[in-house]
mmCIF file of C-alpha atoms in Angstrom:
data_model
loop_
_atom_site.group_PDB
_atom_site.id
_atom_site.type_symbol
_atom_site.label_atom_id
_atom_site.label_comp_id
_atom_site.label_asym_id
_atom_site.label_seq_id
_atom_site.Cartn_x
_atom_site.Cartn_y
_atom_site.Cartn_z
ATOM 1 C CA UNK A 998 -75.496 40.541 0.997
ATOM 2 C CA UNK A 999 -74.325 37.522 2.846
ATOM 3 C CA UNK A 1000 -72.124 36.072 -0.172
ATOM 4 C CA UNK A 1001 -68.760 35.475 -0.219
ATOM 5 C CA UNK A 1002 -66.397 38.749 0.343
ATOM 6 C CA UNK A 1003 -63.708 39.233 -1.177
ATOM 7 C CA UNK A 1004 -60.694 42.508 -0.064
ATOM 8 C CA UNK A 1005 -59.014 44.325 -1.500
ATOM 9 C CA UNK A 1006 -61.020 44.057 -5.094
ATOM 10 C CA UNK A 1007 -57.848 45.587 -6.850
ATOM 11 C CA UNK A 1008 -54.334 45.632 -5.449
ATOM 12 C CA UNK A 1009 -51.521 47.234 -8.023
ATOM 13 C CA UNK A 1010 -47.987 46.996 -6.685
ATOM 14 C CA UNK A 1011 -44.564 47.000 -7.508
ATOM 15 C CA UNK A 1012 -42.806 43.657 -8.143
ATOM 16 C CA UNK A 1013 -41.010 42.463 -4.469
ATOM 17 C CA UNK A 1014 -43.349 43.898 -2.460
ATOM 18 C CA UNK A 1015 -46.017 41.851 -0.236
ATOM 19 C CA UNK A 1016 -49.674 41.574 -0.600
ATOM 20 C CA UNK A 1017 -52.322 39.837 1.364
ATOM 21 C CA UNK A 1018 -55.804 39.272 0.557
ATOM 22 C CA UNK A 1019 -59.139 38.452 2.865
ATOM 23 C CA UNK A 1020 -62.025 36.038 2.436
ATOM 24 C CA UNK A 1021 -64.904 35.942 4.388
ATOM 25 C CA UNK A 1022 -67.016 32.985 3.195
ATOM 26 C CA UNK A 1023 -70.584 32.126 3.764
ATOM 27 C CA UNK A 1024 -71.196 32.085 7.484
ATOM 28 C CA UNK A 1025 -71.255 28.239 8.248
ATOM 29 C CA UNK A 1026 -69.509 26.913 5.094
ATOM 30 C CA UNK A 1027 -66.868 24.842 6.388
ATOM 31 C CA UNK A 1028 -65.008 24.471 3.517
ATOM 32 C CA UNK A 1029 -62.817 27.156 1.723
ATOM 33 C CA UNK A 1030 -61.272 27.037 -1.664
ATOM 34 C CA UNK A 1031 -58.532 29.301 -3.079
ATOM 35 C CA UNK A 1032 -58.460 30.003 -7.351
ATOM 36 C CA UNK A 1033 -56.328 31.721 -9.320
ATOM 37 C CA UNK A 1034 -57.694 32.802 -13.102
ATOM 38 C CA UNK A 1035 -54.786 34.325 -15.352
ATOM 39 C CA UNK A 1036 -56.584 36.219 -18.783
ATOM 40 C CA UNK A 1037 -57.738 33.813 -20.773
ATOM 41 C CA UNK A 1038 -58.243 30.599 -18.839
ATOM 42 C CA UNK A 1039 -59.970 28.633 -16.323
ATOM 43 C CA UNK A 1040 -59.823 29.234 -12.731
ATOM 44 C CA UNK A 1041 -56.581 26.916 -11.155
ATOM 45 C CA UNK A 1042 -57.185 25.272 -7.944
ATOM 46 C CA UNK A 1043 -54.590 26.870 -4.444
ATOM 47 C CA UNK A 1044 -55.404 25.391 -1.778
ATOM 48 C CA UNK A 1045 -58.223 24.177 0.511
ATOM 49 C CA UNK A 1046 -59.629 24.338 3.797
ATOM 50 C CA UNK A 1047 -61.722 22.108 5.790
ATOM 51 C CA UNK A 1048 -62.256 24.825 9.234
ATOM 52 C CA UNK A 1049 -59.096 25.576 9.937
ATOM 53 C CA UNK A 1050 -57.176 22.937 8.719
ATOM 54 C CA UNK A 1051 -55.355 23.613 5.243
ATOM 55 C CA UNK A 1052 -55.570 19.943 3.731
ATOM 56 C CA UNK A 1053 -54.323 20.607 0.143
ATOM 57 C CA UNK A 1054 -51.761 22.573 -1.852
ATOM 58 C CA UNK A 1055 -51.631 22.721 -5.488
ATOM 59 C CA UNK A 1056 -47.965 22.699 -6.926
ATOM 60 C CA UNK A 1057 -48.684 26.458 -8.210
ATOM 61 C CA UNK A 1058 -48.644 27.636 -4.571
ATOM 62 C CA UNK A 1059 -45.263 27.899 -4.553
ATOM 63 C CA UNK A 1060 -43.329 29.260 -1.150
ATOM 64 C CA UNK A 1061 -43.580 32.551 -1.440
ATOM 65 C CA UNK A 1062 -47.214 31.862 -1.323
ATOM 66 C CA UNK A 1063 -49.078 30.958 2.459
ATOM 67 C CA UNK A 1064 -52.905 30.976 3.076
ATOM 68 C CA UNK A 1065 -54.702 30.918 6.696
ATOM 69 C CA UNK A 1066 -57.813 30.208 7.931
ATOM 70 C CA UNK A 1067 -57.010 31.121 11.883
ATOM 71 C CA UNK A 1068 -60.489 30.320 13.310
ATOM 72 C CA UNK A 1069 -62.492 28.408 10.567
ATOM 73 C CA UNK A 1070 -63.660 31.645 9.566
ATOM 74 C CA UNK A 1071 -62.466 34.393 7.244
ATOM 75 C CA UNK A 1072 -58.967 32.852 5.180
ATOM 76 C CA UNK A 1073 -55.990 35.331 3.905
ATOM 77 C CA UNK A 1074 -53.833 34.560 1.472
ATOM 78 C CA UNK A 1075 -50.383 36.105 1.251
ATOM 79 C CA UNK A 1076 -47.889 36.423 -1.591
ATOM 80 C CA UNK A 1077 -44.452 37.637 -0.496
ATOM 81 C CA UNK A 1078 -42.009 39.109 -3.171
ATOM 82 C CA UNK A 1079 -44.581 39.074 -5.556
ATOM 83 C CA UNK A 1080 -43.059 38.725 -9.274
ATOM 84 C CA UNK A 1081 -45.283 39.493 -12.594
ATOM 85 C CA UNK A 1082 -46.411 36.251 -13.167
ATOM 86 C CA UNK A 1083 -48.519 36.135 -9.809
ATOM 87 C CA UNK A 1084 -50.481 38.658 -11.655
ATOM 88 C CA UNK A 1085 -54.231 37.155 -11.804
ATOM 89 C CA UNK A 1086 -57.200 37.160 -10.357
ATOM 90 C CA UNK A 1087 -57.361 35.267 -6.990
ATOM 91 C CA UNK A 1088 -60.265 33.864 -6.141
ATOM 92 C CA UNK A 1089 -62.183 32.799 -3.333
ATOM 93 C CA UNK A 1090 -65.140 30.068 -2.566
ATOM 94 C CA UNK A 1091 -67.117 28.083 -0.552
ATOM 95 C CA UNK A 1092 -69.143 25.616 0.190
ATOM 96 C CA UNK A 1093 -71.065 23.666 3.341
ATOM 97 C CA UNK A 1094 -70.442 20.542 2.205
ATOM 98 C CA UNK A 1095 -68.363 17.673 0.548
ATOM 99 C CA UNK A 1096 -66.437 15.039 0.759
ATOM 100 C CA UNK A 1097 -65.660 12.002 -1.069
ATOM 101 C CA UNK A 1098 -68.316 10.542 -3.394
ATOM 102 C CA UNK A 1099 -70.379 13.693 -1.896
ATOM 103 C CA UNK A 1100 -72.731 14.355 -4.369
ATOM 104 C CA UNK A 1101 -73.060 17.781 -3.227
ATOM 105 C CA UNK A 1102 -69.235 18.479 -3.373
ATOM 106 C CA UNK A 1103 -67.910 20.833 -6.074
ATOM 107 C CA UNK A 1104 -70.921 23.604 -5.870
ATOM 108 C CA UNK A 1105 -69.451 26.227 -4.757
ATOM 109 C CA UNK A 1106 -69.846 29.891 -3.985
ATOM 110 C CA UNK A 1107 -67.548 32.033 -5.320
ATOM 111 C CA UNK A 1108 -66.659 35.796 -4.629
ATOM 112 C CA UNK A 1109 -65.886 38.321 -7.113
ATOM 113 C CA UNK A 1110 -62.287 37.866 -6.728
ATOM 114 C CA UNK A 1111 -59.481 40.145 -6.320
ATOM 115 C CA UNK A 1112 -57.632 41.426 -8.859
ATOM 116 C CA UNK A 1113 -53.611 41.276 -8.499
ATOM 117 C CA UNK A 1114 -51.315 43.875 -10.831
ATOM 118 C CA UNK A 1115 -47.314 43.297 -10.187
ATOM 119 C CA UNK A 1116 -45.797 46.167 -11.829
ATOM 120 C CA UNK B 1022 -54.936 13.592 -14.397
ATOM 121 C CA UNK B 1023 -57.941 14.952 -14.740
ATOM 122 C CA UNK B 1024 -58.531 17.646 -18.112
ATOM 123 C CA UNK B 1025 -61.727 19.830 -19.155
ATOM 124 C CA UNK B 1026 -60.997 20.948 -22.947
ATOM 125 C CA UNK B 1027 -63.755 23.714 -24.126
ATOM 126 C CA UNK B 1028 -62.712 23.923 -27.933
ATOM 127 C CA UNK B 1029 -64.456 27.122 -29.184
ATOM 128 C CA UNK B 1030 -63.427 30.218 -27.369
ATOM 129 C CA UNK B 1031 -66.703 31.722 -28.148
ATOM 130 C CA UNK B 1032 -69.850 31.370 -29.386
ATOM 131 C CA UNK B 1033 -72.150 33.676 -31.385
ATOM 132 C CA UNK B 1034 -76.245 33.106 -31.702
ATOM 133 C CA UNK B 1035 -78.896 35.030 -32.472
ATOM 134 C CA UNK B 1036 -81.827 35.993 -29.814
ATOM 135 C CA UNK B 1037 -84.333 32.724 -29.852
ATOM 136 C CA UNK B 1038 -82.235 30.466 -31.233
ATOM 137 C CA UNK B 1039 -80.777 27.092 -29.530
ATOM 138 C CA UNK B 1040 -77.624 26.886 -28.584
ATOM 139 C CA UNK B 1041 -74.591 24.812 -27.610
ATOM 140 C CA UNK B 1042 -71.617 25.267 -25.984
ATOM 141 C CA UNK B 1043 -69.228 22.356 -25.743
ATOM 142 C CA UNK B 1044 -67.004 20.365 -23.608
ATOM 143 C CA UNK B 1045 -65.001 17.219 -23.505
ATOM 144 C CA UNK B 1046 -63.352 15.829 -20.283
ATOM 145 C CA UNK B 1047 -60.858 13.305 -19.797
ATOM 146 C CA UNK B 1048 -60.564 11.741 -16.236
ATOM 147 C CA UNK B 1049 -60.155 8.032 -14.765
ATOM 148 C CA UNK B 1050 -63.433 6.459 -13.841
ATOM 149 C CA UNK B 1051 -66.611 7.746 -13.634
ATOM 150 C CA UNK B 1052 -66.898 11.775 -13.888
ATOM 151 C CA UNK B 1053 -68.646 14.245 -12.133
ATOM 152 C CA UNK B 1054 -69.422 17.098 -13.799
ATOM 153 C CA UNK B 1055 -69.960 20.726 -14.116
ATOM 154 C CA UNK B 1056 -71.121 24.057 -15.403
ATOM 155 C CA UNK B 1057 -70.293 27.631 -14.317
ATOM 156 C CA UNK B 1058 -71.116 30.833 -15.562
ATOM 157 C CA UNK B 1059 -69.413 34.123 -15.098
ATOM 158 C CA UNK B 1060 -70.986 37.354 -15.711
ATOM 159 C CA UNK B 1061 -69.202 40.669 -15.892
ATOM 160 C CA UNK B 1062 -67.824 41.434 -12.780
ATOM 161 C CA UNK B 1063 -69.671 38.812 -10.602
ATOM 162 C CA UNK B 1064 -68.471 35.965 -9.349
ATOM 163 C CA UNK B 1065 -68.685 32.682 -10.755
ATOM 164 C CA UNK B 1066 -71.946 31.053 -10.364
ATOM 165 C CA UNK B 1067 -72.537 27.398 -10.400
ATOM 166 C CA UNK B 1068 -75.346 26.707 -13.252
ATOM 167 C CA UNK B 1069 -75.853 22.170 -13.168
ATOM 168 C CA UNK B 1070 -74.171 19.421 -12.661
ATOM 169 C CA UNK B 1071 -73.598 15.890 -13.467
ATOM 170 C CA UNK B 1072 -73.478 12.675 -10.789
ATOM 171 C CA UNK B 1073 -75.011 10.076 -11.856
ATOM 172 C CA UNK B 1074 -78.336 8.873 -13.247
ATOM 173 C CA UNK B 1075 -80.128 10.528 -16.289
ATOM 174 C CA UNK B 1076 -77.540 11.594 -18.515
ATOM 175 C CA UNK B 1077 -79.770 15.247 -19.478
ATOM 176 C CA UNK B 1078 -79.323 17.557 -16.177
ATOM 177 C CA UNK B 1079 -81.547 20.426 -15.931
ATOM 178 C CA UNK B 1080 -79.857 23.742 -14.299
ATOM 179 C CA UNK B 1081 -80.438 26.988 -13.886
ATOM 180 C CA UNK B 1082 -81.738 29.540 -16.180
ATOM 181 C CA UNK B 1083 -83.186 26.961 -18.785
ATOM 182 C CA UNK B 1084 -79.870 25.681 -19.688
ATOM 183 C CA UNK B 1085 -79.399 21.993 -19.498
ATOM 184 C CA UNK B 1086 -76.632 19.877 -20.275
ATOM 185 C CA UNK B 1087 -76.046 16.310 -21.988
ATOM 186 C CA UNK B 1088 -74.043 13.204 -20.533
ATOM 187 C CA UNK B 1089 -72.247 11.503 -23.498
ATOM 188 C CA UNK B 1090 -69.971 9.109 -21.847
ATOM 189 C CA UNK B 1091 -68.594 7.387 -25.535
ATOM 190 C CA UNK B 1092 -67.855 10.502 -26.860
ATOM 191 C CA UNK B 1093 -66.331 11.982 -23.238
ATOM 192 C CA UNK B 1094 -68.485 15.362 -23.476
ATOM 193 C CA UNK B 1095 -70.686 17.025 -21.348
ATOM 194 C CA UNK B 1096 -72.141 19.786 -23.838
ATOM 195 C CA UNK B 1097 -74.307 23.048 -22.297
ATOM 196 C CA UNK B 1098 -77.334 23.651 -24.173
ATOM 197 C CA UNK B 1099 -80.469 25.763 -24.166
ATOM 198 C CA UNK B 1100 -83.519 25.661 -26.392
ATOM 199 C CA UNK B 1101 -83.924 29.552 -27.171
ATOM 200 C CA UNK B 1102 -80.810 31.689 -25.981
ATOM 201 C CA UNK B 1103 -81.613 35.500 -24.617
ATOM 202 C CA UNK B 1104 -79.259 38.409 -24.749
ATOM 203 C CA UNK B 1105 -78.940 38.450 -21.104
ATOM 204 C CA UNK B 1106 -77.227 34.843 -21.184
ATOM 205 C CA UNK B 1107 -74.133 36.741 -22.899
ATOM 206 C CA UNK B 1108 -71.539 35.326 -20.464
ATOM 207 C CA UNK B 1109 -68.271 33.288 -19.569
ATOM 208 C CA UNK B 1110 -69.204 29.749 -19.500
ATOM 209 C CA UNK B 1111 -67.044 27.178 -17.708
ATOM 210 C CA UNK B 1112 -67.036 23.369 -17.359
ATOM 211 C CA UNK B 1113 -65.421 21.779 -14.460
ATOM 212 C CA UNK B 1114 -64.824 17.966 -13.470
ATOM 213 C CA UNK B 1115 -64.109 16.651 -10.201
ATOM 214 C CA UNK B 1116 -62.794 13.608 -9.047
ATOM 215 C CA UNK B 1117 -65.596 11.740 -7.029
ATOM 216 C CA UNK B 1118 -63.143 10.199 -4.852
ATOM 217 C CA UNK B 1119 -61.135 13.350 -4.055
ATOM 218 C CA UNK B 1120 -62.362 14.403 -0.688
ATOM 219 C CA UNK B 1121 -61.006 17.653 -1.108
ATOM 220 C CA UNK B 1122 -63.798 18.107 -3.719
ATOM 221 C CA UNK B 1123 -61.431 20.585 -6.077
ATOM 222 C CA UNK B 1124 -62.596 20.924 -9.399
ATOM 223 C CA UNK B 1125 -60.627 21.342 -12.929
ATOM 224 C CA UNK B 1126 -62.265 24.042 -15.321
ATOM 225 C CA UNK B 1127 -61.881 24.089 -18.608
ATOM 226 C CA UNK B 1128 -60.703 27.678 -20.350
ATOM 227 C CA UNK B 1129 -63.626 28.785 -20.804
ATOM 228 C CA UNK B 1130 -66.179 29.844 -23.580
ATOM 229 C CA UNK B 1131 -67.416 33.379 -24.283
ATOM 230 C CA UNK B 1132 -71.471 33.351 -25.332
ATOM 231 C CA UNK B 1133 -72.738 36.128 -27.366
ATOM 232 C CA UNK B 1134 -76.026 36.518 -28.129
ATOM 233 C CA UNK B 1135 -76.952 38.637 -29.935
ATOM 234 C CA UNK B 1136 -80.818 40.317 -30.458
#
């Protein structure tokens, strides 16, 4: 399967503790998204990627929250001290093109998503 | 700001019959619009979209989806509905001159069908 991958799939921890999560996208997608979907609602934009270049932040990622994407490849996303409302599933896409007035922009591939518990 | 409101939480039809599930959008300018769908542990999975042109899109699966700029909705509709379309249905807008592409989903809309 050469979809987007998405590790750990579940992650339970205690509240203060650190987690980190991997994406590997689509080989050649140059653009990577980050989502986080809380019971109930739509999927909340993170953060993007254009390679390696992080070029936007949503105000939910707050500081205790960083995201890579080292060598335009596979991204990780880190939450330090994690607190029960980070509790979601995070979730991963992308896409090999877009830009502005791209028509093709906003299709994205999406992996299954991990699941974070805070205890 | 851009907002994607999907008033019904879920929707309930019967095998074979046609079916609708709705959503508004509010956004400065011209829109462009989405559908996703989200099956039981899978991923998200984009089903149409809306640029520019003819406001009735054709997607995926046999669903389809009206432009109504007046009334600000972009409704998801299919002619006969199956049991296997029993899903999580999403509607997303995105600004067309973001570059960063990022979209804004609605809360979603659960689809039962039901044989």
């Amino acid at each position: 399967d050469t979809g987007v991958s998405q590790n750990p799939r579940h992650k339970i921890t205690k509240r203060g503790q650190n987690v980190t999560f991997r994406c590997d996208p689509i080989s050649e997608h140059n653009r990577l998204y980050w989502y986080r979907q809380t019971l109930g609602q739509g999927p909340e934009f993170l953060t993007y990627f254009q390679n390696e270049a992080q070029l936007e932040k949503s105000r939910l990622l707050s500081d205790r929250f960083s995201a890579e994407r080292p060598k335009g490849s596979f991204s990780t996303l880190e939450i330090q001290r994690t607190e029960q409302g980070d509790s979601a599933m995070y979730l991963c896409a992308s896409s090999p093109r877009g830009g502005a007035r791209d028509p093709d922009g906003g299709e994205l591939f999406f992996g299954e998503g991990s699941r974070l518990t805070v205890l | 700001a851009q907002s994607v409101a999907q008033p019904e939480d879920q929707v309930n039809v019967a095998e074979g019959n046609p079916l609708t599930v709705k959503c508004t959008y509010s956004v400065s300018g011209n829109p462009y619009l989405f559908w996703y769908v989200q099956y039981p542990n899978r991923g998200l999975q984009f089903l149409l979209k809306y640029i520019t042109g003819d406001n009735l899109v054709k997607g995926s699966y046999g669903f389809e989806a009206e432009f109504n700029k007046s009334q600000t909705s972009f409704h998801l509709k299919k002619p006969s509905a199956l049991v296997s379309d029993s899903a999580l249905y999403f509607c997303a807008v995105r600004d067309p001159d973001n570059a960063g592409n990022m979209l804004t989903f609605g809360g979603g809309t659960r689809l039962m069908v039901k044989p």
